[in-house]
mmCIF file of C-alpha atoms in Angstrom:
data_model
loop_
_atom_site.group_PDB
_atom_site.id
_atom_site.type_symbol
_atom_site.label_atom_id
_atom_site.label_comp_id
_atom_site.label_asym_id
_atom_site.label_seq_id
_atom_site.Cartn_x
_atom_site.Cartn_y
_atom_site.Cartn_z
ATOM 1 C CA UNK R 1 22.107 -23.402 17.225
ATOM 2 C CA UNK R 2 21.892 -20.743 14.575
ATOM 3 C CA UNK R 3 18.349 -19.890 12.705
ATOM 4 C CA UNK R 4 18.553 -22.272 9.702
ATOM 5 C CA UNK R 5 19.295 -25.182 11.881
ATOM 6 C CA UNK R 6 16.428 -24.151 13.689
ATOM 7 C CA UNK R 7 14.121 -24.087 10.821
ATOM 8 C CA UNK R 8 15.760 -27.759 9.141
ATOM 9 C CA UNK R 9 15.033 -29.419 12.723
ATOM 10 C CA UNK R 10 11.414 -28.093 12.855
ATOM 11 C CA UNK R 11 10.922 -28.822 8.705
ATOM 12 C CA UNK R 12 12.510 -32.455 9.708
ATOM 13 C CA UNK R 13 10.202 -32.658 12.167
ATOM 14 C CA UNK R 14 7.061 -31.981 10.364
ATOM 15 C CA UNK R 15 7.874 -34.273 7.175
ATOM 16 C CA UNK R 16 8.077 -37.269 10.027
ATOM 17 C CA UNK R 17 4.322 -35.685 11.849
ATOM 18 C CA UNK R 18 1.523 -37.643 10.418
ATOM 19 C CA UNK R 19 -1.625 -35.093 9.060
ATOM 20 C CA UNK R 20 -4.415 -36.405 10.368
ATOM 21 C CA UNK R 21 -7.283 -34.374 12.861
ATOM 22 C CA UNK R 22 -5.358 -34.898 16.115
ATOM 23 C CA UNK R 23 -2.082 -33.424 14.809
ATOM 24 C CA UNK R 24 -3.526 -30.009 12.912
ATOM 25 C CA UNK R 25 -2.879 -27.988 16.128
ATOM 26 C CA UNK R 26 0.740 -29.483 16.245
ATOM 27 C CA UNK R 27 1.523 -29.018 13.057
ATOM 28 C CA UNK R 28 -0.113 -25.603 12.817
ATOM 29 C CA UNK R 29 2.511 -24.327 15.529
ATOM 30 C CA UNK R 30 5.145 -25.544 14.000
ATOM 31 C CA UNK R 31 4.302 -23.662 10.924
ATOM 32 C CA UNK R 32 3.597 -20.424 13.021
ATOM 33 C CA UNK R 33 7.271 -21.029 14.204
ATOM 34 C CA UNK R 34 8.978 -21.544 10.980
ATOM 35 C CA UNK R 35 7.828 -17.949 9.547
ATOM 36 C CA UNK R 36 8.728 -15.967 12.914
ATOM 37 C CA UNK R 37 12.256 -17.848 12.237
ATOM 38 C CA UNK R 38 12.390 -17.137 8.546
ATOM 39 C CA UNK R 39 11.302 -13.415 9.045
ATOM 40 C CA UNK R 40 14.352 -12.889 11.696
ATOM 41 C CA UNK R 41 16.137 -14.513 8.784
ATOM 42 C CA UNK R 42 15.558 -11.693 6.613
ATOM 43 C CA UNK R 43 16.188 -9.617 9.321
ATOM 44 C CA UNK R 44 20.108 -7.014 9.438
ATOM 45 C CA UNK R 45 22.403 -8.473 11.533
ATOM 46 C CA UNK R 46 22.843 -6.801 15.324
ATOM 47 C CA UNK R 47 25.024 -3.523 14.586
ATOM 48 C CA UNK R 48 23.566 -3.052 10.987
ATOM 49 C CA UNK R 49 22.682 0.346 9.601
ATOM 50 C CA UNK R 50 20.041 -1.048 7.788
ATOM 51 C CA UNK R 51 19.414 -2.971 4.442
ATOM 52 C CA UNK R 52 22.814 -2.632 2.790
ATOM 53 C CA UNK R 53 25.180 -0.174 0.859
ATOM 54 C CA UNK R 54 22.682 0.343 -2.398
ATOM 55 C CA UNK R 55 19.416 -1.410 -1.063
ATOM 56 C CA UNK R 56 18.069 1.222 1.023
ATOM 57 C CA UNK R 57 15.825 2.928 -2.187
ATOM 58 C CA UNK R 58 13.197 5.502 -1.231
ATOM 59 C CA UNK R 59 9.585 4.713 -2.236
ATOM 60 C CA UNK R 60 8.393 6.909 -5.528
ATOM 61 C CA UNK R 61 5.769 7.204 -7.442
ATOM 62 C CA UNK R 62 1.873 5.642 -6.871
ATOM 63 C CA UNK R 63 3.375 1.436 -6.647
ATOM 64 C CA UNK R 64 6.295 -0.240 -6.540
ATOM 65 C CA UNK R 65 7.271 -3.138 -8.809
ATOM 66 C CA UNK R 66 10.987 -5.596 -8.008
ATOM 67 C CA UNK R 67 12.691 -7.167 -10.758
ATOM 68 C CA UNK R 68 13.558 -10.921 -9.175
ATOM 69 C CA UNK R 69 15.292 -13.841 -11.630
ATOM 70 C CA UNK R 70 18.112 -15.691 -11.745
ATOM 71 C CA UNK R 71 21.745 -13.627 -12.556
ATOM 72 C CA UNK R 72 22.003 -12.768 -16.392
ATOM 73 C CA UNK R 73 18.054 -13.210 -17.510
ATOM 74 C CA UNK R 74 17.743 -9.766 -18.738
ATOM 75 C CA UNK R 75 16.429 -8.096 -16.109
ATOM 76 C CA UNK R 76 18.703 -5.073 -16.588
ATOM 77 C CA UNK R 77 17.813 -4.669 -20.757
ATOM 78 C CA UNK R 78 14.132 -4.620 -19.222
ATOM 79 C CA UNK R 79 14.673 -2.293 -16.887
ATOM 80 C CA UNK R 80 16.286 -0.030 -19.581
ATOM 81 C CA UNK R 81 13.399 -0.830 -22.312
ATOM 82 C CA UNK R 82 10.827 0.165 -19.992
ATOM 83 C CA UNK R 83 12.423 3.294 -18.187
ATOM 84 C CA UNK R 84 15.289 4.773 -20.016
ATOM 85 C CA UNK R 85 17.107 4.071 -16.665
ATOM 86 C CA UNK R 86 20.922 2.646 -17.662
ATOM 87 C CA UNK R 87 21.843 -0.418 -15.822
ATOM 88 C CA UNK R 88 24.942 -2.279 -16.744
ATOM 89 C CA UNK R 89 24.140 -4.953 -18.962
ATOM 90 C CA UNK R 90 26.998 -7.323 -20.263
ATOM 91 C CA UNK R 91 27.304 -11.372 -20.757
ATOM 92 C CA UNK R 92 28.776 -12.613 -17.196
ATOM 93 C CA UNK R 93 26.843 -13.004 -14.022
ATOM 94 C CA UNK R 94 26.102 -10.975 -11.692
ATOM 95 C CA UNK R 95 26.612 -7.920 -13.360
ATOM 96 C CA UNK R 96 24.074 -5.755 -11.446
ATOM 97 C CA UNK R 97 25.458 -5.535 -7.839
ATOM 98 C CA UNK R 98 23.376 -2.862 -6.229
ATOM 99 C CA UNK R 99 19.167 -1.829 -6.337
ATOM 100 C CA UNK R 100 18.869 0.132 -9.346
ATOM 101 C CA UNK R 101 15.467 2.311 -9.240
ATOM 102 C CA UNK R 102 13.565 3.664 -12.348
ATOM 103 C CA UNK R 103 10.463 4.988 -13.403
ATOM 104 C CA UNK R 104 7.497 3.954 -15.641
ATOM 105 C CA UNK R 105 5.061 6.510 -17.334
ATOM 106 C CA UNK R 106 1.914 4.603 -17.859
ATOM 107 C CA UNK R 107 -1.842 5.706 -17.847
ATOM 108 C CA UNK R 108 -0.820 9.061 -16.688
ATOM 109 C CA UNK R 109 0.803 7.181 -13.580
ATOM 110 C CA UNK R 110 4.114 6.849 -11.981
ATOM 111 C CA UNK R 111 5.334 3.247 -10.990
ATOM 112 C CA UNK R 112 8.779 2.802 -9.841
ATOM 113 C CA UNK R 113 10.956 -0.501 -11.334
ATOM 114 C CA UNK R 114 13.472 -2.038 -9.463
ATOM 115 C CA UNK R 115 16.297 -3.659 -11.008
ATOM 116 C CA UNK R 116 17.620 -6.161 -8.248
ATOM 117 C CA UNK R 117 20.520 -8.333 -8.095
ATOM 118 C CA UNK R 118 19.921 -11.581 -9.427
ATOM 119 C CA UNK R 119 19.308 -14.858 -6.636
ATOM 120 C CA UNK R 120 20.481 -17.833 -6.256
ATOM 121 C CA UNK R 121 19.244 -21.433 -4.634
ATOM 122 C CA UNK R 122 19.274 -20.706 -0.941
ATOM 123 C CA UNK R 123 18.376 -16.946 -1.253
ATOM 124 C CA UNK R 124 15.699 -17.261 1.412
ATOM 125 C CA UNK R 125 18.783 -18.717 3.793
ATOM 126 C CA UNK R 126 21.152 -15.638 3.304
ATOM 127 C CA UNK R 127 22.873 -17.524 0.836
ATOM 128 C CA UNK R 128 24.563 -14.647 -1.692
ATOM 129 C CA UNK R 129 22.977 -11.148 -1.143
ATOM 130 C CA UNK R 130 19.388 -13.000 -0.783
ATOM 131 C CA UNK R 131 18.734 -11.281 2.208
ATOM 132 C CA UNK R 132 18.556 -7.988 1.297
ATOM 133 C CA UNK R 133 17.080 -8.650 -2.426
ATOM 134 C CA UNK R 134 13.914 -10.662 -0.741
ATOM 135 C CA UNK R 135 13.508 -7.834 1.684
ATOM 136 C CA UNK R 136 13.383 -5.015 -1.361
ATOM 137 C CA UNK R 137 10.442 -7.276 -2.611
ATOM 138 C CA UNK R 138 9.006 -7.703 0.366
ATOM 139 C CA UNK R 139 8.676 -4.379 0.350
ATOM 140 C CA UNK R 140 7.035 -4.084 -3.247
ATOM 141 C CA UNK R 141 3.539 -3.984 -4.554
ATOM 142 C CA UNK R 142 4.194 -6.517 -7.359
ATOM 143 C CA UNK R 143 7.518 -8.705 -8.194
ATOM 144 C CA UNK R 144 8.205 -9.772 -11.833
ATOM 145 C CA UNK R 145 10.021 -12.896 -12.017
ATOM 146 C CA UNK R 146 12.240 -12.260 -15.241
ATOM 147 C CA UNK R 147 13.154 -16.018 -16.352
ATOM 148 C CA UNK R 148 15.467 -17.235 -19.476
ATOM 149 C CA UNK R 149 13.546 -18.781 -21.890
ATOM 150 C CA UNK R 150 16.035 -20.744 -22.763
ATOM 151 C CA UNK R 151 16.177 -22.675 -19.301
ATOM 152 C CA UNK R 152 14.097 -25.446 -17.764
ATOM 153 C CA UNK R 153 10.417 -24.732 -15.775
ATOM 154 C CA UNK R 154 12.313 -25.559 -12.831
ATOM 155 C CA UNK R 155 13.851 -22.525 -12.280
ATOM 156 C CA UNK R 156 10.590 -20.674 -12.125
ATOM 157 C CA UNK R 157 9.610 -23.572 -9.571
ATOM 158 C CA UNK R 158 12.865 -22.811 -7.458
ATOM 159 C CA UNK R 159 12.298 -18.667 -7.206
ATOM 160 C CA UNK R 160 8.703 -19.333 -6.424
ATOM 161 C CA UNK R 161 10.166 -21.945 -3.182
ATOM 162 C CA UNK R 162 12.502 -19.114 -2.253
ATOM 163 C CA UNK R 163 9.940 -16.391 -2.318
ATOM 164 C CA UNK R 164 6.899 -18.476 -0.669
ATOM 165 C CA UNK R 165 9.499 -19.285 2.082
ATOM 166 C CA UNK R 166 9.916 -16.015 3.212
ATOM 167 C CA UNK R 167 6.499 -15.778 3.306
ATOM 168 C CA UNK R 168 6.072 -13.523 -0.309
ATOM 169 C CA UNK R 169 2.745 -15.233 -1.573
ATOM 170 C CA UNK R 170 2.736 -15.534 -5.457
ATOM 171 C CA UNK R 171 -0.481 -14.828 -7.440
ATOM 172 C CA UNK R 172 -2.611 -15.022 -4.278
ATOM 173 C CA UNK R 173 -4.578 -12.232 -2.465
ATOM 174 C CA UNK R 174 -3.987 -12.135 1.422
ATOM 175 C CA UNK R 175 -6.325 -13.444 4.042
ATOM 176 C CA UNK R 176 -8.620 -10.781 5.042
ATOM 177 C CA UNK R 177 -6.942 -10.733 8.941
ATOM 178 C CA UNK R 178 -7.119 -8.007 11.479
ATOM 179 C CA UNK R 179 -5.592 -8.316 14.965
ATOM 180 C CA UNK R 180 -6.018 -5.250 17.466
ATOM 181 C CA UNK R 181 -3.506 -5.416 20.400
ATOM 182 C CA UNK R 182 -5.024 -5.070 23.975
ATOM 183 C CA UNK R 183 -3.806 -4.570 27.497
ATOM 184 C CA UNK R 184 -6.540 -6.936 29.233
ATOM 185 C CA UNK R 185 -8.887 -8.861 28.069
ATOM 186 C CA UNK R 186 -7.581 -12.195 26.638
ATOM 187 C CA UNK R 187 -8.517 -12.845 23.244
ATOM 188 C CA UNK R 188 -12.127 -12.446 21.084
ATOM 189 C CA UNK R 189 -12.481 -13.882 18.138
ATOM 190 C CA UNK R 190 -15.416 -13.729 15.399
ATOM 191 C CA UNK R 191 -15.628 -14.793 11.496
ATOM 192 C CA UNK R 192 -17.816 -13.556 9.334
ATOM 193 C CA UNK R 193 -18.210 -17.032 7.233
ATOM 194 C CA UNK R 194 -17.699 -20.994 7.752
ATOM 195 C CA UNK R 195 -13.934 -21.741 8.079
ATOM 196 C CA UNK R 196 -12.424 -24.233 6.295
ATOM 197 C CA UNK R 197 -8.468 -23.836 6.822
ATOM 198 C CA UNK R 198 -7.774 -22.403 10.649
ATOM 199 C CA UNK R 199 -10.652 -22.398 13.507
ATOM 200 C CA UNK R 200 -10.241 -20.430 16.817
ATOM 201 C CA UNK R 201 -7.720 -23.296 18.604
ATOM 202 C CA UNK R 202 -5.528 -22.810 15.546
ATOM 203 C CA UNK R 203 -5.326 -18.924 16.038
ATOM 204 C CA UNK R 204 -4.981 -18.785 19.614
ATOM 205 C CA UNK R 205 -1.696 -21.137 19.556
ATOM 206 C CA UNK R 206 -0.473 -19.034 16.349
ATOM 207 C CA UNK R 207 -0.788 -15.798 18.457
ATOM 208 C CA UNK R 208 0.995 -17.619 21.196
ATOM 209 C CA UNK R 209 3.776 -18.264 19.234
ATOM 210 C CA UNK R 210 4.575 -14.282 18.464
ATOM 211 C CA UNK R 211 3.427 -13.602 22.226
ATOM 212 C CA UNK R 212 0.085 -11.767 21.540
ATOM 213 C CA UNK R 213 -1.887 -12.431 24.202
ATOM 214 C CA UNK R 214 -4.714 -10.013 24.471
ATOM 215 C CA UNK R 215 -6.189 -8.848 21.063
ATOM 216 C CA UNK R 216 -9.260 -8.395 18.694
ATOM 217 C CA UNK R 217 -8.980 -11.112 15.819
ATOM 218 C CA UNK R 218 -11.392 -11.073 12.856
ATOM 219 C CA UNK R 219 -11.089 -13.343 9.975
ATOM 220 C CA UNK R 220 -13.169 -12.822 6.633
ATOM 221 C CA UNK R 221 -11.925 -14.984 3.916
ATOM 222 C CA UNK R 222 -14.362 -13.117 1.380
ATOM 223 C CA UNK R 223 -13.192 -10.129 -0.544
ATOM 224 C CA UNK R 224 -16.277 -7.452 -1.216
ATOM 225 C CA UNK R 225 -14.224 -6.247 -4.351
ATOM 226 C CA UNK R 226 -11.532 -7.459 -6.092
ATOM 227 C CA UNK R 227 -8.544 -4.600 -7.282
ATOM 228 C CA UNK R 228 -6.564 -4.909 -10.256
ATOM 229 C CA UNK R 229 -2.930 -5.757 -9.109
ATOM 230 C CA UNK R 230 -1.839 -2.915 -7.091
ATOM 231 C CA UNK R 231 -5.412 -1.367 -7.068
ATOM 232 C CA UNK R 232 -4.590 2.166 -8.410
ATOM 233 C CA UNK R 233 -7.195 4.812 -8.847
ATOM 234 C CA UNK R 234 -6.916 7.662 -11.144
ATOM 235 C CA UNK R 235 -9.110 10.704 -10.367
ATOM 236 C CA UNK R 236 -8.902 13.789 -12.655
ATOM 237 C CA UNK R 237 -9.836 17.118 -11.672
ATOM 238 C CA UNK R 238 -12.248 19.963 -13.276
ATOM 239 C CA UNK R 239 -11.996 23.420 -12.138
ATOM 240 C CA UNK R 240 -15.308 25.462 -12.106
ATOM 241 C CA UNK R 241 -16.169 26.828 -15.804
ATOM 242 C CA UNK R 242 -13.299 24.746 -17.403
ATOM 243 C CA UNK R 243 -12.872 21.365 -19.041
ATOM 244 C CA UNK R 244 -11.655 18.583 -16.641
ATOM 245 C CA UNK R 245 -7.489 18.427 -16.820
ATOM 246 C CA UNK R 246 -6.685 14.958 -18.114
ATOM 247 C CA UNK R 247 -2.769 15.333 -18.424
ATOM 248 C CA UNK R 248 -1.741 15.361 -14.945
ATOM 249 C CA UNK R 249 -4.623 12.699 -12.299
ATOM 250 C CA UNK R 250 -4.350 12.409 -8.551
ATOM 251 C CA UNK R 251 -3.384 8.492 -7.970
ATOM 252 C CA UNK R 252 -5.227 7.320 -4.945
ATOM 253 C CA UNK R 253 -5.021 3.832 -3.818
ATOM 254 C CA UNK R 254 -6.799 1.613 -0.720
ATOM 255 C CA UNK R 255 -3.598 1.082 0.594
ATOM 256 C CA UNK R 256 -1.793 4.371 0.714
ATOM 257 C CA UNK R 257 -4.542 6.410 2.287
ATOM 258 C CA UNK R 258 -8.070 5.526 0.858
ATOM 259 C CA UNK R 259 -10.082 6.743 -2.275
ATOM 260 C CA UNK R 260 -12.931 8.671 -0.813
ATOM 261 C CA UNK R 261 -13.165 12.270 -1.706
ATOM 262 C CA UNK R 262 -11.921 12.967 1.581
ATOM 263 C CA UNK R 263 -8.515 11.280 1.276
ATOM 264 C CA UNK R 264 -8.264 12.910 -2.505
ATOM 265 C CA UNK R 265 -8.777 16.585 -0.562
ATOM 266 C CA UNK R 266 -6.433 15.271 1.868
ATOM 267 C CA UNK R 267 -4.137 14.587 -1.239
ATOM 268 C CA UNK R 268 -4.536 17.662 -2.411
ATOM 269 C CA UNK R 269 -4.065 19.825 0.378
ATOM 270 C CA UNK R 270 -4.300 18.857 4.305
ATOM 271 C CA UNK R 271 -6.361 22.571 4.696
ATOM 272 C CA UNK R 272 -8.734 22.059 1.777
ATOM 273 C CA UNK R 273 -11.351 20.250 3.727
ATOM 274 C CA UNK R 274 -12.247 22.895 5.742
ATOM 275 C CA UNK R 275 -12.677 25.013 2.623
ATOM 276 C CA UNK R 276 -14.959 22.568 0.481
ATOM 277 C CA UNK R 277 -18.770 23.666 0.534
ATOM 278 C CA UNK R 278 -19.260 20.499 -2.111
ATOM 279 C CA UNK R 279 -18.186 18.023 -4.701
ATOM 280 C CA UNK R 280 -19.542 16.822 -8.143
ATOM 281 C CA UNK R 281 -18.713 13.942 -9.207
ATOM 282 C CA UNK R 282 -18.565 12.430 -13.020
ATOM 283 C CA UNK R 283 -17.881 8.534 -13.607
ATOM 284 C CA UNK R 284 -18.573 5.158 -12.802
ATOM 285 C CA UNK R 285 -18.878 6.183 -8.993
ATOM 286 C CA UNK R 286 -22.028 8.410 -9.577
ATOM 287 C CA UNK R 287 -25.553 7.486 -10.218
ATOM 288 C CA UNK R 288 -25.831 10.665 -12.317
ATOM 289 C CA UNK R 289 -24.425 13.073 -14.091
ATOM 290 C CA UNK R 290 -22.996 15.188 -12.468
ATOM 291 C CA UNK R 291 -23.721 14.026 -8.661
ATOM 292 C CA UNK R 292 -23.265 15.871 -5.285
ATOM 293 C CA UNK R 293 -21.173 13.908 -3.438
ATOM 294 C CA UNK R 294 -20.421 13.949 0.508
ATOM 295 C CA UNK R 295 -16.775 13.512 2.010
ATOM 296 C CA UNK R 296 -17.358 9.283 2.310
ATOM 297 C CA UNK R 297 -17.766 8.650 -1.504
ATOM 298 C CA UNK R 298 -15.936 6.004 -3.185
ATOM 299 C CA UNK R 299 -14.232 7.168 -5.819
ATOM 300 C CA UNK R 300 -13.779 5.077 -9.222
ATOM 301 C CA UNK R 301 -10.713 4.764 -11.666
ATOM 302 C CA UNK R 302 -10.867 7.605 -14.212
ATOM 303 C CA UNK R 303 -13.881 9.707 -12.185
ATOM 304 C CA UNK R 304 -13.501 13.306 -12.599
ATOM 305 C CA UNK R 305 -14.364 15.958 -9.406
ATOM 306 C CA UNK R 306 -15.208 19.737 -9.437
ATOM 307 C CA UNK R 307 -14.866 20.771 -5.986
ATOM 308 C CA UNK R 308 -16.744 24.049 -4.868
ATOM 309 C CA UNK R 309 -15.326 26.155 -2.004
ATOM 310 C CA UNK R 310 -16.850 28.307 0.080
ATOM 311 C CA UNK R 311 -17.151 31.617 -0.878
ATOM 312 C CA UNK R 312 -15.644 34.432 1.528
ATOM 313 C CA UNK R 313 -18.997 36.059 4.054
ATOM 314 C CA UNK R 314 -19.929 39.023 2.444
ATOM 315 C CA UNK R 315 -20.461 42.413 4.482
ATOM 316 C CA UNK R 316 -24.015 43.496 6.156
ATOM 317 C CA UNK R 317 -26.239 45.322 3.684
ATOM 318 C CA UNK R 318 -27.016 44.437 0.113
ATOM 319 C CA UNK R 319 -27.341 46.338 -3.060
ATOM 320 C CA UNK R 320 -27.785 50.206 -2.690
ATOM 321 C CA UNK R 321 -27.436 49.495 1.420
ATOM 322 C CA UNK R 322 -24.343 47.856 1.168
ATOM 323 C CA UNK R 323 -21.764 49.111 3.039
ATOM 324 C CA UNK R 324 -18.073 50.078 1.345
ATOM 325 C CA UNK R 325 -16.428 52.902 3.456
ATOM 326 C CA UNK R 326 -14.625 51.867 6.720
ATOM 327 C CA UNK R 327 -15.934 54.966 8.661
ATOM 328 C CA UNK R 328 -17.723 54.706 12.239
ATOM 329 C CA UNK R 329 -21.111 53.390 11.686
ATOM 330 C CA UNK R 330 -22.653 55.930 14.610
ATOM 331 C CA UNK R 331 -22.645 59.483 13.724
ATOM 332 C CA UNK R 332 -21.602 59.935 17.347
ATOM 333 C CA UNK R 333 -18.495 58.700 16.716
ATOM 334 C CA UNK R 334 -17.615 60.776 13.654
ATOM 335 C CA UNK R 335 -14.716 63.373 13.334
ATOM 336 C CA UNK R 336 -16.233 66.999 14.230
ATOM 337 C CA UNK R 337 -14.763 69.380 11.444
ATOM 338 C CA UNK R 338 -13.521 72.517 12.460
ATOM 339 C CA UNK R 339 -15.984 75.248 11.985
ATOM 340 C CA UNK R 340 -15.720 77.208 8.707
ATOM 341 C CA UNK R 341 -14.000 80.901 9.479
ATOM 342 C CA UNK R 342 -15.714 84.387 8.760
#
């Protein structure tokens, strides 16, 4: 029995469950088992170099944004508007064959566009080149859904069925989850607020399911800040005695690498931290103007950061004592001269 007949026979099988309090585990499982199935799905067949001839695009730039729609929506004329990029636009289907990457200059920031082939009903199956499309926007920080506006709402309702299936959540911040794999142990589990979705029977039998068990589980539904879309942070630096440089910001983000003033020295340079003697800060992160700030500050969108280095250990001796030849410092060990001749 191949994967999709696998995931009918459990999806027939849940539509003929009953929901009710002595079925939630049951059906729980089953759900757990549908998205291992559907993520082997996406998976490259045994023997596969990877994603696909044209798929396999390298990451560039501070986010990542994937073009998904429907064949012939105008997802390639976008992708030119925006970029400058030339994909092949013309009046058939299925015109764009291939990933075609370009870049957007906004806010002094780099985002890369993806112009993707367009889907088709089934995508989430393998049906077309679904498979590798759905895994390029898996892979993205945002997907636009280009749509005709020509064309009924219910192809917007049939792209968002393919992408939920795969498990590509629309509009809809995560679950704040963290699982630590252990040896021994068995499993501990601790929330931070009431639960109103899952409890701890529900997680155990979902971590059965991918064969984890011995791990550290904590659940925390509630988000202590909320980030814009991909959460990008644009810090601008100001050399000592000169005006802060505003054409050209270091783009930190929470989830490539942090946005405390040590991950932006880290940015910089992996060797500047041992150089740094301090940091003042400008912006929304500081209480004041300028502030002194230690490695662990938070830095805001648009702060700006003069960082001080320490200065080189001068020689023994100050002023009029100071010491500039490189001679012996004991007269003992000074060069006799020859005595002067008569």
């Amino acid at each position: 029995m191949g994967i999709i007949e696998k995931i009918k026979e459990i999806e027939f099988e849940m539509a003929r469950t009953q929901k009710n309090k002595a079925t939630e585990y049951h059906l729980g499982q089953l759900k757990a088992k549908i998205a291992k199935l559907r993520t082997q799905l996406l998976e490259p067949p045994k023997g596969s170099s990877g994603a696909g001839d044209g798929f396999e695009v390298t990451k560039y730039g501070h986010g990542r944004v994937a073009l998904i729609g429907f064949p012939s929506v105008g997802k390639s004329t976008l992708l030119t508007l925006l970029t400058g990029t030339l994909s092949e636009a013309a009046s058939y289907e299925f015109t764009t064959l291939t990933c075609i990457p370009g870049v957007i200059h906004y806010n002094d920031a780099k985002i890369q566009l993806l112009d993707l082939p367009g889907i088709i009903e089934g995508a989430s199956e393998g049906k077309g080149r679904g498979r590798q499309v759905i895994a390029v926007a898996k892979s993205s920080d945002l997907v636009l859904m280009v749509l005709d506006a020509s064309k009924s709402e219910g192809h917007r309702q049939i792209l968002t069925r393919e992408l939920e299936a795969v498990g590509l959540r629309l509009n809809k911040r995560p679950p704040q989850i963290y699982f630590k794999r252990k040896k021994t142990g068995g499993i501990s589990f601790n929330s931070t607020m009431a639960l109103t979705h899952v409890d701890e029977k529900l997680c155990y039998q979902i971590l059965h399911e991918y064969k984890i068990h011995n791990a550290e589980l904590n659940l925390d539904r509630l988000l202590a800040r909320m980030w814009d879309e991909m959460g990008l942070v644009r810090v601008y630096t100001k050399p000592q005695g000169q005006q802060p440089d505003f054409s050209e910001p270091f783009v930190l983000s929470t989830d490539r690498g942090g946005c405390t003033v040590e991950d932006l020295c880290n940015h910089i340079h992996k060797t500047l931290m041992k150089d740094v003697k301090y940091v003042l800060v400008w912006g929304t992160s500081a209480k004041h103007y300028p502030q002194r700030c230690g490695m662990a500050q938070t830095l805001h969108d648009e702060d700006v950061v003069q960082i001080v280095k320490k200065k080189e250990k001068e020689e023994e001796g100050r002023g009029r004592f100071k010491s500039h030849t490189t001679g012996p410092a004991r007269i003992a060990d000074r060069e006799k001269k020859a005595p002067l001749k008569t």
